[in-house]
Tab-separated table of C-alpha atoms in Angstrom:
chain	number	residue	atom	x	y	z
A	1	MET	CA	-0.073	0.202	-0.089
A	2	GLY	CA	1.132	3.538	-0.804
A	3	GLN	CA	2.592	5.325	1.815
A	4	PRO	CA	0.007	9.047	1.427
A	5	ILE	CA	-2.929	6.014	1.260
A	6	PHE	CA	-1.484	4.356	4.266
A	7	ILE	CA	-2.240	7.517	6.575
A	8	ALA	CA	-4.989	8.957	4.819
A	9	ASN	CA	-6.685	4.602	6.051
A	10	PHE	CA	-4.923	4.852	9.006
A	11	GLY	CA	-7.580	4.654	11.052
A	12	LYS	CA	-9.929	2.755	8.795
A	13	ILE	CA	-6.800	-0.275	9.945
A	14	MET	CA	-5.849	0.727	12.997
A	15	ARG	CA	-10.121	0.018	14.408
A	16	SER	CA	-10.432	-3.192	12.489
A	17	VAL	CA	-7.281	-5.053	13.995
A	18	SER	CA	-7.733	-6.085	17.954
A	19	LEU	CA	-6.268	-3.910	21.085
A	20	SER	CA	-3.660	-6.279	21.267
A	21	HIS	CA	-1.645	-5.569	17.701
A	22	ARG	CA	-2.749	-1.823	17.667
A	23	SER	CA	0.866	-0.618	19.899
A	24	TYR	CA	2.584	-3.217	17.789
A	25	ILE	CA	1.693	-1.991	13.754
A	26	ALA	CA	1.748	1.721	15.167
A	27	ASN	CA	5.504	1.188	17.075
A	28	ASN	CA	6.551	-0.903	13.916
A	29	ILE	CA	5.652	2.617	11.121
A	30	SER	CA	8.231	3.724	9.852
A	31	THR	CA	9.374	7.461	11.031
A	32	SER	CA	9.240	8.673	7.677
A	33	HIS	CA	5.255	7.955	7.300
A	34	TRP	CA	4.743	10.453	10.301
A	35	LYS	CA	7.170	12.574	8.237
A	36	HIS	CA	5.279	13.030	5.491
A	37	HIS	CA	2.222	12.774	6.910
A	38	HIS	CA	2.851	15.796	9.336
A	39	GLU	CA	4.783	17.756	6.413
A	40	GLU	CA	1.149	17.595	4.147
A	41	GLN	CA	-0.592	18.912	6.533
A	42	ILE	CA	1.733	22.282	6.856
A	43	THR	CA	1.805	22.544	2.924
A	44	ARG	CA	-1.687	22.944	3.180
A	45	ILE	CA	-2.245	25.421	5.911
A	46	ILE	CA	0.944	27.330	4.032
A	47	ARG	CA	-1.011	27.322	0.600
A	48	GLN	CA	-4.233	29.101	2.771
A	49	LEU	CA	-2.364	31.387	4.654
A	50	VAL	CA	-0.327	32.993	1.363
A	51	GLN	CA	-4.480	32.868	-0.822
A	52	SER	CA	-5.098	34.938	2.774
A	53	LYS	CA	-7.191	38.150	1.914
A	54	LYS	CA	-6.532	38.876	5.367
A	55	ARG	CA	-3.295	39.824	7.021
A	56	TYR	CA	-1.501	38.631	9.779
A	57	LYS	CA	1.353	38.490	11.307
A	58	ILE	CA	2.102	34.932	11.448
A	59	TYR	CA	5.223	32.735	13.488
A	60	GLY	CA	5.231	28.749	14.698
A	61	TYR	CA	4.783	27.859	18.268
A	62	SER	CA	5.974	24.395	19.421
A	63	LYS	CA	4.148	22.722	21.978
A	64	ARG	CA	5.763	19.568	24.349
A	65	SER	CA	7.511	18.579	20.495
A	66	CYS	CA	11.036	18.440	22.548
A	67	GLN	CA	10.218	15.632	24.664
A	68	GLU	CA	13.229	15.562	26.417
A	69	CYS	CA	11.940	19.338	28.375
A	70	GLN	CA	8.498	19.202	27.376
A	71	SER	CA	8.769	22.727	26.741
A	72	GLU	CA	6.747	25.188	24.334
A	73	TRP	CA	8.274	28.348	22.408
A	74	LYS	CA	7.377	31.435	19.889
A	75	SER	CA	9.288	31.309	16.894
A	76	LYS	CA	11.262	34.924	17.957
A	77	SER	CA	10.644	36.423	14.535
A	78	PRO	CA	7.259	36.298	12.328
A	79	TYR	CA	7.164	34.355	9.232
A	80	THR	CA	6.823	36.327	6.142
A	81	LYS	CA	5.208	35.813	3.291
A	82	GLU	CA	7.627	35.057	0.930
A	83	SER	CA	9.707	33.366	4.166
A	84	LEU	CA	6.011	30.703	3.061
A	85	GLU	CA	6.248	30.818	-0.796
A	86	ASP	CA	9.922	30.257	-0.778
A	87	TYR	CA	8.203	26.931	1.554
A	88	LEU	CA	5.840	26.008	-1.428
A	89	LYS	CA	8.486	26.429	-3.796
A	90	GLU	CA	11.563	24.405	-1.865
A	91	SER	CA	9.245	22.265	0.571
A	92	SER	CA	12.329	22.987	3.107
A	93	ASN	CA	11.179	22.330	6.770
A	94	GLU	CA	14.095	24.604	7.600
A	95	LEU	CA	11.150	27.477	8.109
A	96	LEU	CA	9.373	24.651	9.863
A	97	ASN	CA	11.693	23.603	12.737
A	98	GLU	CA	12.720	26.349	15.604
A	99	LEU	CA	14.974	25.253	18.470
A	100	CYS	CA	14.485	24.704	21.470
A	101	GLU	CA	16.793	27.046	24.042
A	102	LYS	CA	17.041	24.546	26.408
A	103	CYS	CA	17.777	21.366	24.615
A	104	ASN	CA	19.573	23.810	21.986
A	105	GLU	CA	18.270	21.510	19.121
A	106	MET	CA	15.579	22.360	16.461
A	107	LYS	CA	12.073	20.873	16.258
A	108	PRO	CA	8.833	20.759	14.860
A	109	ILE	CA	6.433	23.242	15.172
A	110	SER	CA	2.575	22.306	16.706
A	111	SER	CA	0.684	25.402	15.440
A	112	PHE	CA	0.681	28.776	13.203
A	113	LEU	CA	-0.052	31.985	15.761
A	114	LEU	CA	-1.524	34.207	13.863
A	115	TYR	CA	-2.131	37.987	15.494
A	116	LYS	CA	-3.329	41.657	13.921
A	117	LYS	CA	-0.673	43.252	15.415
A	118	SER	CA	2.807	42.472	16.159
A	119	PRO	CA	3.387	40.715	19.888
A	120	LEU	CA	5.142	43.111	22.130
A	121	GLU	CA	6.436	41.061	23.426
A	122	ASP	CA	8.125	37.159	23.097
A	123	HIS	CA	5.161	35.568	25.379
A	124	ILE	CA	3.800	32.935	24.896
A	125	ASP	CA	0.949	33.152	26.687
A	126	ILE	CA	0.420	36.406	24.451
A	127	LYS	CA	-3.105	35.554	23.181
A	128	PRO	CA	-3.596	35.639	19.168
A	129	THR	CA	-5.965	36.356	16.768
A	130	ILE	CA	-6.153	33.061	16.089
A	131	GLU	CA	-4.422	29.502	16.276
A	132	ILE	CA	-3.998	27.018	13.663
A	133	LYS	CA	-3.400	23.818	15.478
A	134	LEU	CA	-1.691	20.363	12.496
A	135	SER	CA	-3.569	17.815	14.797
A	136	LYS	CA	-7.378	19.817	14.299
A	137	GLU	CA	-6.176	20.347	9.961
A	138	TRP	CA	-7.432	17.561	7.655
A	139	ASN	CA	-7.924	17.604	4.406
A	140	ASN	CA	-7.839	21.996	3.982
A	141	TYR	CA	-10.657	21.290	6.556
A	142	TYR	CA	-10.280	22.343	10.490
A	143	ARG	CA	-12.177	20.886	13.738
A	144	VAL	CA	-14.179	23.513	15.552
A	145	PHE	CA	-17.336	23.011	18.767
A	146	GLY	CA	-20.202	23.689	16.023
A	147	THR	CA	-23.576	24.423	16.683
A	148	TRP	CA	-25.670	22.838	14.476
A	149	LYS	CA	-29.811	23.280	13.696
A	150	CYS	CA	-31.965	21.054	10.964
A	151	GLN	CA	-33.298	22.952	9.273
A	152	ARG	CA	-36.525	20.591	8.678
A	153	CYS	CA	-37.759	19.754	12.271
A	154	SER	CA	-36.055	22.382	13.805
A	155	ASN	CA	-33.580	20.169	16.572
A	156	ARG	CA	-30.546	21.851	18.464
A	157	TRP	CA	-27.204	20.631	18.613
A	158	LYS	CA	-23.750	21.174	19.549
A	159	SER	CA	-20.478	18.482	18.011
A	160	ALA	CA	-17.443	18.995	19.071
A	161	HIS	CA	-16.492	17.436	15.900
A	162	THR	CA	-17.409	20.317	13.599
A	163	TYR	CA	-15.115	20.877	10.755
A	164	ILE	CA	-15.083	23.286	8.994
A	165	SER	CA	-13.296	25.019	6.201
A	166	LEU	CA	-9.695	26.710	6.690
A	167	GLN	CA	-10.170	29.494	4.288
A	168	LYS	CA	-12.899	31.142	5.906
A	169	PHE	CA	-11.207	29.564	9.570
A	170	ILE	CA	-9.020	31.970	8.519
A	171	GLU	CA	-10.755	34.732	7.666
A	172	LYS	CA	-13.529	34.361	10.165
A	173	SER	CA	-15.930	35.314	7.053
A	174	ARG	CA	-19.367	33.128	6.703
A	175	LEU	CA	-19.579	29.511	6.218
A	176	ASP	CA	-22.037	28.244	2.917
A	177	LYS	CA	-23.059	25.226	2.492
A	178	ASP	CA	-20.310	24.005	0.625
A	179	ASP	CA	-17.807	24.728	3.475
A	180	PHE	CA	-18.287	21.876	5.758
A	181	TYR	CA	-18.431	18.236	6.666
A	182	MET	CA	-22.475	17.799	6.468
A	183	GLN	CA	-23.727	16.367	10.137
A	184	LYS	CA	-27.306	13.999	10.293
A	185	CYS	CA	-29.866	15.529	12.471
A	186	LYS	CA	-30.555	12.502	14.940
A	187	ASN	CA	-33.845	13.384	14.851
A	188	CYS	CA	-34.848	12.691	11.280
A	189	GLU	CA	-35.393	9.669	9.631
A	190	GLU	CA	-34.522	11.099	6.432
A	191	GLU	CA	-31.802	8.736	5.121
A	192	ASN	CA	-30.446	11.465	3.113
A	193	ASN	CA	-30.480	14.238	5.665
A	194	ASP	CA	-28.692	17.308	4.517
A	195	ASN	CA	-30.337	20.365	5.841
A	196	CYS	CA	-28.552	21.099	8.689
A	197	VAL	CA	-26.563	24.292	9.127
A	198	ILE	CA	-24.082	25.648	11.549
A	199	SER	CA	-25.744	28.000	13.553
A	200	SER	CA	-22.404	28.636	14.967
A	201	TYR	CA	-18.956	27.462	16.301
A	202	LYS	CA	-15.581	28.953	17.800
A	203	PRO	CA	-12.102	26.974	18.443
A	204	LEU	CA	-11.974	24.282	19.688
A	205	ASN	CA	-11.282	24.155	23.560
A	206	LYS	CA	-10.890	21.560	25.858
A	207	SER	CA	-13.674	22.221	28.423
A	208	ASP	CA	-15.254	21.805	24.820
A	209	ARG	CA	-14.319	17.434	24.385
A	210	VAL	CA	-16.730	15.128	27.105
A	211	ARG	CA	-14.567	12.729	27.841
A	212	ASP	CA	-17.770	10.483	29.103
A	213	THR	CA	-20.040	10.315	26.072
A	214	PRO	CA	-18.813	7.543	23.868
A	215	HIS	CA	-17.170	9.087	20.150
A	216	GLU	CA	-20.550	8.305	17.500
A	217	ALA	CA	-18.295	7.069	14.937
A	218	GLY	CA	-21.355	6.894	12.381
A	219	LEU	CA	-21.447	10.041	12.557
A	220	CYS	CA	-18.329	11.394	12.577
A	221	ALA	CA	-16.873	12.431	8.930
A	222	LYS	CA	-13.996	12.258	10.115
A	223	CYS	CA	-14.347	8.448	11.493
A	224	LEU	CA	-16.569	7.317	7.676
A	225	SER	CA	-14.161	8.731	5.568
A	226	GLY	CA	-11.007	6.051	6.832
A	227	ALA	CA	-8.633	8.772	8.843
A	228	TYR	CA	-7.332	8.645	11.968
A	229	CYS	CA	-9.651	10.447	14.463
A	230	VAL	CA	-8.635	11.149	18.289
A	231	HIS	CA	-10.879	8.870	19.149
A	232	ASP	CA	-9.591	5.944	18.212
A	233	THR	CA	-8.235	3.664	21.483
A	234	PHE	CA	-4.924	3.368	20.762
A	235	VAL	CA	-2.086	5.681	20.887
A	236	PRO	CA	1.550	5.242	18.614
A	237	GLY	CA	4.084	5.438	21.410
A	238	LYS	CA	6.412	8.959	20.969
A	239	LEU	CA	5.096	9.216	17.075
A	240	ALA	CA	1.884	10.301	18.444
A	241	ASN	CA	3.830	12.982	20.225
A	242	ASP	CA	6.205	14.165	17.501
A	243	PHE	CA	3.940	14.579	15.274
A	244	PHE	CA	0.278	14.835	16.128
A	245	PHE	CA	0.336	16.561	19.404
């Protein structure tokens, strides 16, 4: 199985095997597979940033990327549009690796921090206008916490597995029907229920995740696609920490 196809169907593969075999499979996957997946995510995000009509000061952010000291830090200077465009042309990893000053090693970023104005200090606690986490990006869509409404029966619900257009997330613009993965209303019996809309959404926070509620894979767009989902019941060791963040 080719590398991109394998990664795209990783969740489906892992869900089809027994729990006892999952750790073995995960720990024997080549590190290059995960690096390739990580680089593809970065490339998709950079393309959207370069194409965006909004102009932000863009910084790289590393959180727990360093396994030795568990540090987190922000790049000392913003990425320019030219440097991002050069990355797309050359596919160089140098731009998106940042130095851990405690360990003196280069580590990959885990997210992009977007500011309308340049932050006055290089402290990580300065709140950005937008944070784009690599772990939330999926095929040019971005995972958010959404409030839904069924236009057929007026049923409303909230979902931490709402995927909207990454471009619309960056620009904070109104969502059209093609800008999100559709969720079906549980109350309606129609098989092809496409009459649901997102009435509002916000960036996903830890408090929005209900761990005690069983994840309904049959309603999750990412699970249905066969991709690795955060609710899959295995942890691929160090690889998960390095590349899924």
